[in-house]
mmCIF file of C-alpha atoms in Angstrom:
data_model
loop_
_atom_site.group_PDB
_atom_site.id
_atom_site.type_symbol
_atom_site.label_atom_id
_atom_site.label_comp_id
_atom_site.label_asym_id
_atom_site.label_seq_id
_atom_site.Cartn_x
_atom_site.Cartn_y
_atom_site.Cartn_z
ATOM 1 C CA UNK Z 1063 22.213 -112.847 71.266
ATOM 2 C CA UNK Z 1064 21.556 -111.995 67.633
ATOM 3 C CA UNK Z 1065 22.290 -108.384 66.745
ATOM 4 C CA UNK Z 1066 19.276 -106.079 66.340
ATOM 5 C CA UNK Z 1067 17.776 -105.349 62.927
ATOM 6 C CA UNK Z 1068 19.182 -101.888 62.154
ATOM 7 C CA UNK Z 1069 16.777 -99.248 60.835
ATOM 8 C CA UNK Z 1070 17.864 -95.871 59.511
ATOM 9 C CA UNK Z 1071 14.981 -93.386 59.638
ATOM 10 C CA UNK Z 1072 15.848 -90.706 57.083
ATOM 11 C CA UNK Z 1073 14.638 -87.194 57.931
ATOM 12 C CA UNK Z 1074 15.008 -83.963 55.986
ATOM 13 C CA UNK Z 1075 13.702 -80.391 56.498
ATOM 14 C CA UNK Z 1076 9.922 -79.943 56.871
ATOM 15 C CA UNK Z 1077 9.122 -83.618 57.414
ATOM 16 C CA UNK Z 1078 5.657 -84.164 58.871
ATOM 17 C CA UNK Z 1079 5.807 -85.041 62.565
ATOM 18 C CA UNK Z 1080 3.157 -87.762 62.181
ATOM 19 C CA UNK Z 1081 5.844 -89.855 60.462
ATOM 20 C CA UNK Z 1082 7.645 -90.239 63.769
ATOM 21 C CA UNK Z 1083 4.785 -92.339 65.166
ATOM 22 C CA UNK Z 1084 6.066 -95.204 63.014
ATOM 23 C CA UNK Z 1085 9.124 -95.555 65.250
ATOM 24 C CA UNK Z 1086 6.798 -96.553 68.121
ATOM 25 C CA UNK Z 1087 6.011 -99.812 66.298
ATOM 26 C CA UNK Z 1088 9.635 -100.922 66.533
ATOM 27 C CA UNK Z 1089 9.886 -99.643 70.114
ATOM 28 C CA UNK Z 1090 6.902 -101.768 71.145
ATOM 29 C CA UNK Z 1091 8.291 -104.784 69.291
ATOM 30 C CA UNK Z 1092 11.463 -104.433 71.382
ATOM 31 C CA UNK Z 1093 9.378 -104.166 74.554
ATOM 32 C CA UNK Z 1094 7.408 -107.279 73.674
ATOM 33 C CA UNK Z 1095 10.537 -109.268 72.815
ATOM 34 C CA UNK Z 1096 12.167 -108.253 76.104
ATOM 35 C CA UNK Z 1097 15.361 -107.199 74.376
ATOM 36 C CA UNK Z 1098 16.301 -105.016 71.369
ATOM 37 C CA UNK Z 1099 15.289 -106.796 68.192
ATOM 38 C CA UNK Z 1100 15.342 -103.414 66.414
ATOM 39 C CA UNK Z 1101 17.852 -100.600 66.586
ATOM 40 C CA UNK Z 1102 16.384 -97.426 65.102
ATOM 41 C CA UNK Z 1103 18.496 -94.369 64.347
ATOM 42 C CA UNK Z 1104 17.186 -91.000 63.182
ATOM 43 C CA UNK Z 1105 19.499 -89.906 60.391
ATOM 44 C CA UNK Z 1106 19.926 -87.102 57.862
ATOM 45 C CA UNK Z 1107 22.506 -86.156 55.272
ATOM 46 C CA UNK Z 1108 24.720 -84.063 57.534
ATOM 47 C CA UNK Z 1109 23.416 -84.990 60.973
ATOM 48 C CA UNK Z 1110 22.437 -82.414 63.585
ATOM 49 C CA UNK Z 1111 19.024 -80.773 64.017
ATOM 50 C CA UNK Z 1112 16.351 -81.187 61.322
ATOM 51 C CA UNK Z 1113 13.381 -78.799 61.296
ATOM 52 C CA UNK Z 1114 9.924 -80.396 61.198
ATOM 53 C CA UNK Z 1115 6.675 -79.121 59.707
ATOM 54 C CA UNK Z 1116 5.629 -77.665 63.082
ATOM 55 C CA UNK Z 1117 8.889 -75.778 63.602
ATOM 56 C CA UNK Z 1118 10.493 -78.057 66.169
ATOM 57 C CA UNK Z 1119 13.946 -79.561 65.615
ATOM 58 C CA UNK Z 1120 14.898 -83.216 65.822
ATOM 59 C CA UNK Z 1121 18.481 -84.217 66.486
ATOM 60 C CA UNK Z 1122 19.849 -86.687 63.935
ATOM 61 C CA UNK Z 1123 23.053 -88.494 63.059
ATOM 62 C CA UNK Z 1124 24.567 -88.518 59.582
ATOM 63 C CA UNK Z 1125 23.757 -91.591 57.510
ATOM 64 C CA UNK Z 1126 27.171 -91.432 55.846
ATOM 65 C CA UNK Z 1127 29.382 -94.421 56.536
ATOM 66 C CA UNK Z 1128 26.490 -96.148 58.315
ATOM 67 C CA UNK Z 1129 25.062 -99.566 57.489
ATOM 68 C CA UNK Z 1130 21.347 -100.376 57.844
ATOM 69 C CA UNK Z 1131 19.172 -103.400 57.176
ATOM 70 C CA UNK Z 1132 16.138 -101.211 56.470
ATOM 71 C CA UNK Z 1133 15.901 -97.558 55.478
ATOM 72 C CA UNK Z 1134 12.703 -95.635 56.197
ATOM 73 C CA UNK Z 1135 12.073 -92.346 54.395
ATOM 74 C CA UNK Z 1136 9.780 -89.766 55.956
ATOM 75 C CA UNK Z 1137 7.310 -87.629 54.007
ATOM 76 C CA UNK Z 1138 6.388 -83.956 54.086
ATOM 77 C CA UNK Z 1139 3.282 -81.884 53.417
ATOM 78 C CA UNK Z 1140 4.653 -80.352 50.213
ATOM 79 C CA UNK Z 1141 5.974 -83.118 47.951
ATOM 80 C CA UNK Z 1142 6.070 -80.656 45.055
ATOM 81 C CA UNK Z 1143 9.324 -79.351 46.523
ATOM 82 C CA UNK Z 1144 12.475 -80.885 45.083
ATOM 83 C CA UNK Z 1145 13.655 -84.006 46.897
ATOM 84 C CA UNK Z 1146 16.945 -83.408 48.739
ATOM 85 C CA UNK Z 1147 19.668 -84.315 46.179
ATOM 86 C CA UNK Z 1148 21.940 -85.871 48.800
ATOM 87 C CA UNK Z 1149 19.136 -88.092 50.090
ATOM 88 C CA UNK Z 1150 18.261 -89.129 46.537
ATOM 89 C CA UNK Z 1151 21.860 -90.169 45.842
ATOM 90 C CA UNK Z 1152 22.031 -92.062 49.134
ATOM 91 C CA UNK Z 1153 18.833 -94.003 48.404
ATOM 92 C CA UNK Z 1154 19.912 -94.779 44.847
ATOM 93 C CA UNK Z 1155 23.144 -96.262 46.184
ATOM 94 C CA UNK Z 1156 21.328 -98.243 48.889
ATOM 95 C CA UNK Z 1157 18.888 -99.557 46.294
ATOM 96 C CA UNK Z 1158 21.740 -100.895 44.172
ATOM 97 C CA UNK Z 1159 22.965 -102.833 47.219
ATOM 98 C CA UNK Z 1160 19.519 -104.426 47.702
ATOM 99 C CA UNK Z 1161 18.773 -102.763 51.047
ATOM 100 C CA UNK Z 1162 15.107 -102.885 52.066
ATOM 101 C CA UNK Z 1163 13.771 -99.347 51.639
ATOM 102 C CA UNK Z 1164 10.354 -98.067 52.738
ATOM 103 C CA UNK Z 1165 8.654 -94.693 52.470
ATOM 104 C CA UNK Z 1166 5.908 -93.135 54.532
ATOM 105 C CA UNK Z 1167 3.217 -91.006 52.906
ATOM 106 C CA UNK Z 1168 4.800 -88.572 50.422
ATOM 107 C CA UNK Z 1169 8.227 -90.087 50.997
ATOM 108 C CA UNK Z 1170 7.176 -92.045 47.901
ATOM 109 C CA UNK Z 1171 8.159 -88.976 45.869
ATOM 110 C CA UNK Z 1172 11.730 -89.227 47.175
ATOM 111 C CA UNK Z 1173 11.951 -92.913 46.256
ATOM 112 C CA UNK Z 1174 10.526 -92.128 42.815
ATOM 113 C CA UNK Z 1175 13.072 -89.356 42.281
ATOM 114 C CA UNK Z 1176 15.815 -91.866 43.093
ATOM 115 C CA UNK Z 1177 14.435 -94.175 40.374
ATOM 116 C CA UNK Z 1178 13.659 -96.920 42.888
ATOM 117 C CA UNK Z 1179 10.009 -97.155 41.827
ATOM 118 C CA UNK Z 1180 10.428 -97.390 38.066
ATOM 119 C CA UNK Z 1181 8.290 -100.332 36.971
ATOM 120 C CA UNK Z 1182 7.306 -101.126 40.554
ATOM 121 C CA UNK Z 1183 3.970 -100.974 42.354
ATOM 122 C CA UNK Z 1184 3.694 -98.124 44.845
ATOM 123 C CA UNK Z 1185 1.209 -95.967 46.698
ATOM 124 C CA UNK Z 1186 1.133 -92.576 48.402
ATOM 125 C CA UNK Z 1187 -1.345 -90.235 50.059
ATOM 126 C CA UNK Z 1188 -4.432 -90.077 47.832
ATOM 127 C CA UNK Z 1189 -4.320 -86.270 47.792
ATOM 128 C CA UNK Z 1190 -0.953 -86.324 45.985
ATOM 129 C CA UNK Z 1191 -1.534 -89.267 43.659
ATOM 130 C CA UNK Z 1192 -2.206 -87.213 40.530
ATOM 131 C CA UNK Z 1193 0.978 -85.190 41.043
ATOM 132 C CA UNK Z 1194 3.054 -88.357 41.466
ATOM 133 C CA UNK Z 1195 1.572 -89.903 38.311
ATOM 134 C CA UNK Z 1196 2.365 -86.798 36.289
ATOM 135 C CA UNK Z 1197 5.933 -86.439 37.570
ATOM 136 C CA UNK Z 1198 6.882 -90.134 37.594
ATOM 137 C CA UNK Z 1199 4.934 -91.976 34.864
ATOM 138 C CA UNK Z 1200 7.130 -95.091 35.178
ATOM 139 C CA UNK Z 1201 5.716 -95.806 38.638
ATOM 140 C CA UNK Z 1202 2.885 -98.354 38.746
ATOM 141 C CA UNK Z 1203 0.808 -96.296 41.174
ATOM 142 C CA UNK Z 1204 -2.054 -97.949 43.048
ATOM 143 C CA UNK Z 1205 -3.696 -95.205 45.083
ATOM 144 C CA UNK Z 1206 -6.376 -97.532 46.434
ATOM 145 C CA UNK Z 1207 -3.920 -99.284 48.774
ATOM 146 C CA UNK Z 1208 -2.683 -98.291 52.199
ATOM 147 C CA UNK Z 1209 0.730 -99.846 51.594
ATOM 148 C CA UNK Z 1210 2.567 -101.857 48.965
ATOM 149 C CA UNK Z 1211 5.621 -104.062 48.781
ATOM 150 C CA UNK Z 1212 7.397 -104.816 45.543
ATOM 151 C CA UNK Z 1213 10.620 -106.698 46.102
ATOM 152 C CA UNK Z 1214 12.707 -104.809 48.691
ATOM 153 C CA UNK Z 1215 10.801 -101.542 48.136
ATOM 154 C CA UNK Z 1216 7.829 -100.667 50.347
ATOM 155 C CA UNK Z 1217 5.558 -97.606 50.247
ATOM 156 C CA UNK Z 1218 2.626 -96.447 52.342
ATOM 157 C CA UNK Z 1219 -0.272 -94.073 52.037
ATOM 158 C CA UNK Z 1220 -0.668 -91.079 54.331
ATOM 159 C CA UNK Z 1221 -0.792 -90.586 58.056
ATOM 160 C CA UNK Z 1222 -1.743 -93.736 60.020
ATOM 161 C CA UNK Z 1223 -0.981 -96.045 57.076
ATOM 162 C CA UNK Z 1224 2.696 -95.812 58.014
ATOM 163 C CA UNK Z 1225 1.890 -97.772 61.175
ATOM 164 C CA UNK Z 1226 0.290 -100.517 59.092
ATOM 165 C CA UNK Z 1227 3.402 -100.650 56.912
ATOM 166 C CA UNK Z 1228 5.669 -100.836 59.976
ATOM 167 C CA UNK Z 1229 3.606 -103.686 61.449
ATOM 168 C CA UNK Z 1230 3.907 -105.502 58.124
ATOM 169 C CA UNK Z 1231 7.699 -105.085 58.310
ATOM 170 C CA UNK Z 1232 7.677 -106.552 61.828
ATOM 171 C CA UNK Z 1233 5.629 -109.491 60.527
ATOM 172 C CA UNK Z 1234 8.105 -110.084 57.712
ATOM 173 C CA UNK Z 1235 11.063 -109.914 60.126
ATOM 174 C CA UNK Z 1236 9.730 -111.751 63.183
ATOM 175 C CA UNK Z 1237 6.430 -113.375 62.252
ATOM 176 C CA UNK Z 1238 2.702 -112.775 62.476
ATOM 177 C CA UNK Z 1239 2.438 -113.317 66.224
ATOM 178 C CA UNK Z 1240 5.030 -110.638 66.998
ATOM 179 C CA UNK Z 1241 3.206 -108.177 64.732
ATOM 180 C CA UNK Z 1242 -0.126 -109.027 66.361
ATOM 181 C CA UNK Z 1243 1.219 -108.568 69.892
ATOM 182 C CA UNK Z 1244 2.907 -105.308 68.908
ATOM 183 C CA UNK Z 1245 -0.375 -103.993 67.524
ATOM 184 C CA UNK Z 1246 -2.148 -104.948 70.762
ATOM 185 C CA UNK Z 1247 0.408 -103.040 72.825
ATOM 186 C CA UNK Z 1248 -0.213 -99.989 70.661
ATOM 187 C CA UNK Z 1249 -3.995 -100.378 71.093
ATOM 188 C CA UNK Z 1250 -4.543 -100.556 67.347
ATOM 189 C CA UNK Z 1251 -6.209 -103.215 65.261
ATOM 190 C CA UNK Z 1252 -3.842 -105.873 64.007
ATOM 191 C CA UNK Z 1253 -2.381 -104.363 60.897
ATOM 192 C CA UNK Z 1254 -4.735 -103.674 58.040
ATOM 193 C CA UNK Z 1255 -3.847 -105.589 54.899
ATOM 194 C CA UNK Z 1256 -2.262 -103.434 52.230
ATOM 195 C CA UNK Z 1257 -5.233 -103.878 49.930
ATOM 196 C CA UNK Z 1258 -7.594 -101.971 52.184
ATOM 197 C CA UNK Z 1259 -8.857 -98.783 50.570
ATOM 198 C CA UNK Z 1260 -7.534 -95.412 51.687
ATOM 199 C CA UNK Z 1261 -11.086 -94.087 51.606
ATOM 200 C CA UNK Z 1262 -14.060 -94.537 53.910
ATOM 201 C CA UNK Z 1263 -17.483 -94.208 52.321
ATOM 202 C CA UNK Z 1264 -18.984 -92.727 55.485
ATOM 203 C CA UNK Z 1265 -16.186 -90.159 55.607
ATOM 204 C CA UNK Z 1266 -16.593 -89.302 51.918
ATOM 205 C CA UNK Z 1267 -20.358 -88.818 52.300
ATOM 206 C CA UNK Z 1268 -19.647 -86.270 55.062
ATOM 207 C CA UNK Z 1269 -23.186 -85.809 56.365
ATOM 208 C CA UNK Z 1270 -23.544 -82.821 58.678
ATOM 209 C CA UNK Z 1271 -26.993 -83.183 60.270
ATOM 210 C CA UNK Z 1272 -27.885 -85.666 62.977
ATOM 211 C CA UNK Z 1273 -30.770 -86.954 60.842
ATOM 212 C CA UNK Z 1274 -28.596 -88.025 57.906
ATOM 213 C CA UNK Z 1275 -25.804 -89.322 60.135
ATOM 214 C CA UNK Z 1276 -28.419 -91.441 61.926
ATOM 215 C CA UNK Z 1277 -29.659 -92.817 58.600
ATOM 216 C CA UNK Z 1278 -26.146 -93.713 57.463
ATOM 217 C CA UNK Z 1279 -25.434 -95.466 60.760
ATOM 218 C CA UNK Z 1280 -28.749 -97.310 60.454
ATOM 219 C CA UNK Z 1281 -27.920 -98.367 56.899
ATOM 220 C CA UNK Z 1282 -24.441 -99.536 57.925
ATOM 221 C CA UNK Z 1283 -25.977 -101.791 60.582
ATOM 222 C CA UNK Z 1284 -28.585 -103.192 58.203
ATOM 223 C CA UNK Z 1285 -26.835 -103.688 54.870
ATOM 224 C CA UNK Z 1286 -28.259 -107.195 54.581
ATOM 225 C CA UNK Z 1287 -31.801 -105.816 54.429
ATOM 226 C CA UNK Z 1288 -33.658 -104.292 51.475
ATOM 227 C CA UNK Z 1289 -33.365 -100.662 52.740
ATOM 228 C CA UNK Z 1290 -36.075 -98.997 50.709
ATOM 229 C CA UNK Z 1291 -36.467 -95.226 50.459
ATOM 230 C CA UNK Z 1292 -39.352 -95.479 52.930
ATOM 231 C CA UNK Z 1293 -37.150 -97.364 55.434
ATOM 232 C CA UNK Z 1294 -34.440 -94.711 55.218
ATOM 233 C CA UNK Z 1295 -36.912 -91.823 55.432
ATOM 234 C CA UNK Z 1296 -38.506 -93.401 58.512
ATOM 235 C CA UNK Z 1297 -35.084 -93.657 60.164
ATOM 236 C CA UNK Z 1298 -34.676 -89.917 59.557
ATOM 237 C CA UNK Z 1299 -38.227 -89.167 60.717
ATOM 238 C CA UNK Z 1300 -38.914 -87.417 57.408
ATOM 239 C CA UNK Z 1301 -41.170 -87.956 54.435
ATOM 240 C CA UNK Z 1302 -39.456 -89.755 51.505
ATOM 241 C CA UNK Z 1303 -39.461 -86.521 49.472
ATOM 242 C CA UNK Z 1304 -37.960 -84.429 52.301
ATOM 243 C CA UNK Z 1305 -35.418 -87.118 53.070
ATOM 244 C CA UNK Z 1306 -34.270 -87.497 49.444
ATOM 245 C CA UNK Z 1307 -33.761 -83.756 49.056
ATOM 246 C CA UNK Z 1308 -31.891 -83.363 52.370
ATOM 247 C CA UNK Z 1309 -29.721 -86.409 51.699
ATOM 248 C CA UNK Z 1310 -28.633 -85.093 48.293
ATOM 249 C CA UNK Z 1311 -27.960 -81.630 49.703
ATOM 250 C CA UNK Z 1312 -25.676 -82.978 52.428
ATOM 251 C CA UNK Z 1313 -23.866 -85.822 50.679
ATOM 252 C CA UNK Z 1314 -24.075 -84.988 46.972
ATOM 253 C CA UNK Z 1315 -25.356 -88.518 46.361
ATOM 254 C CA UNK Z 1316 -28.734 -90.118 45.789
ATOM 255 C CA UNK Z 1317 -29.656 -92.376 48.730
ATOM 256 C CA UNK Z 1318 -29.622 -95.507 46.551
ATOM 257 C CA UNK Z 1319 -26.109 -94.725 45.277
ATOM 258 C CA UNK Z 1320 -24.814 -94.099 48.790
ATOM 259 C CA UNK Z 1321 -26.220 -97.416 50.023
ATOM 260 C CA UNK Z 1322 -24.572 -99.201 47.101
ATOM 261 C CA UNK Z 1323 -21.221 -97.624 48.016
ATOM 262 C CA UNK Z 1324 -21.611 -98.732 51.629
ATOM 263 C CA UNK Z 1325 -22.396 -102.257 50.436
ATOM 264 C CA UNK Z 1326 -19.422 -102.604 48.111
ATOM 265 C CA UNK Z 1327 -17.089 -101.213 50.791
ATOM 266 C CA UNK Z 1328 -18.371 -103.735 53.329
ATOM 267 C CA UNK Z 1329 -18.184 -106.561 50.772
ATOM 268 C CA UNK Z 1330 -14.613 -105.693 49.865
ATOM 269 C CA UNK Z 1331 -13.549 -105.772 53.514
ATOM 270 C CA UNK Z 1332 -15.166 -109.205 53.901
ATOM 271 C CA UNK Z 1333 -13.269 -110.427 50.838
ATOM 272 C CA UNK Z 1334 -10.062 -109.156 52.376
ATOM 273 C CA UNK Z 1335 -10.770 -111.135 55.549
ATOM 274 C CA UNK Z 1336 -10.973 -114.283 53.404
ATOM 275 C CA UNK Z 1337 -13.446 -116.095 55.631
ATOM 276 C CA UNK Z 1338 -16.586 -115.888 53.487
ATOM 277 C CA UNK Z 1339 -17.737 -117.282 50.166
ATOM 278 C CA UNK Z 1340 -18.929 -114.958 47.411
ATOM 279 C CA UNK Z 1341 -22.503 -116.103 48.022
ATOM 280 C CA UNK Z 1342 -22.274 -115.266 51.732
ATOM 281 C CA UNK Z 1343 -20.763 -111.856 51.022
ATOM 282 C CA UNK Z 1344 -23.478 -111.023 48.508
ATOM 283 C CA UNK Z 1345 -26.214 -112.107 50.908
ATOM 284 C CA UNK Z 1346 -24.808 -110.436 54.034
ATOM 285 C CA UNK Z 1347 -24.437 -107.113 52.218
ATOM 286 C CA UNK Z 1348 -27.876 -107.003 50.642
ATOM 287 C CA UNK Z 1349 -26.949 -107.669 47.008
ATOM 288 C CA UNK Z 1350 -29.214 -110.678 46.823
ATOM 289 C CA UNK Z 1351 -26.943 -112.620 44.460
ATOM 290 C CA UNK Z 1352 -23.414 -112.624 43.077
ATOM 291 C CA UNK Z 1353 -24.434 -111.129 39.725
ATOM 292 C CA UNK Z 1354 -25.867 -108.000 41.333
ATOM 293 C CA UNK Z 1355 -22.772 -107.689 43.503
ATOM 294 C CA UNK Z 1356 -20.584 -108.030 40.417
ATOM 295 C CA UNK Z 1357 -22.388 -105.178 38.652
ATOM 296 C CA UNK Z 1358 -22.046 -102.957 41.729
ATOM 297 C CA UNK Z 1359 -18.313 -103.683 41.994
ATOM 298 C CA UNK Z 1360 -17.765 -102.769 38.359
ATOM 299 C CA UNK Z 1361 -19.615 -99.479 38.865
ATOM 300 C CA UNK Z 1362 -17.632 -98.685 42.019
ATOM 301 C CA UNK Z 1363 -14.155 -100.052 41.245
ATOM 302 C CA UNK Z 1364 -14.126 -100.620 37.488
ATOM 303 C CA UNK Z 1365 -13.498 -104.342 37.972
ATOM 304 C CA UNK Z 1366 -15.426 -107.386 39.240
ATOM 305 C CA UNK Z 1367 -14.981 -108.972 42.694
ATOM 306 C CA UNK Z 1368 -12.933 -111.826 41.204
ATOM 307 C CA UNK Z 1369 -10.271 -109.408 39.941
ATOM 308 C CA UNK Z 1370 -9.998 -107.753 43.343
ATOM 309 C CA UNK Z 1371 -9.686 -111.138 45.044
ATOM 310 C CA UNK Z 1372 -6.933 -112.194 42.612
ATOM 311 C CA UNK Z 1373 -5.030 -108.993 43.357
ATOM 312 C CA UNK Z 1374 -5.270 -109.672 47.085
ATOM 313 C CA UNK Z 1375 -3.982 -113.226 46.707
ATOM 314 C CA UNK Z 1376 -1.051 -111.980 44.617
ATOM 315 C CA UNK Z 1377 0.295 -109.834 47.448
#
């Protein structure tokens, strides 16, 4: 039997406990395979207990004099703190040997401190993107991705995006079918492609009243229709004037702008799926034609649909 793929999961004080969920991906892959295809070891510089962000301790082994095929680096809630010098030196050495190294959430800061991201594409939690850009200007940061891979270096956005990254690693190691079956065992969608946005338009709009939430749900179901102000006001059981004022108060957006954002988000996801032509995407999302969709994409993303599609194909 072939030896398991060895993963060293690097922890350090105050790591966020949500990072540990990533290890379940490799556990489920082992379960599906029926034997250990992964061997995961929780490691730290000195070994012993490592305090987490919630105050609990996790027992680790020292990574010194250990050999791994993949090194995962956890993140913490306060990336402004200095990266552990010993961990930085360890990662720098592993990088020189060509080991596959991946970070979860703000673990990107640790990889950047080690110089592993200079000139490479990377991502991190959107809330810390500005800080990373300022501290590490050599990093080619793409905050509108949930994970990236650039050579042997992988990075993910925050929280659940680490699971998507881990499923992508399983796919690279053992194929698409193994990743798909692992995702099914975890009761998650088959991994999101790295190009999916970290943001959700419905979440960003953050409507608080039932009326506006109902309108947004209605609009989401009917993006292929015209969706006039009267249609939206009727869905809210308000006059157009009352509806417009309430919508702006709750979301900070004009109704027409919000609908456009919902449309470009839906269109981008359809492009990512790769099963529809540009004409179909424009029609199904209520743009009417490709030219109108192009103008909306430029307003929303600063680039046309064709550029986004090229970026997806390049990954």
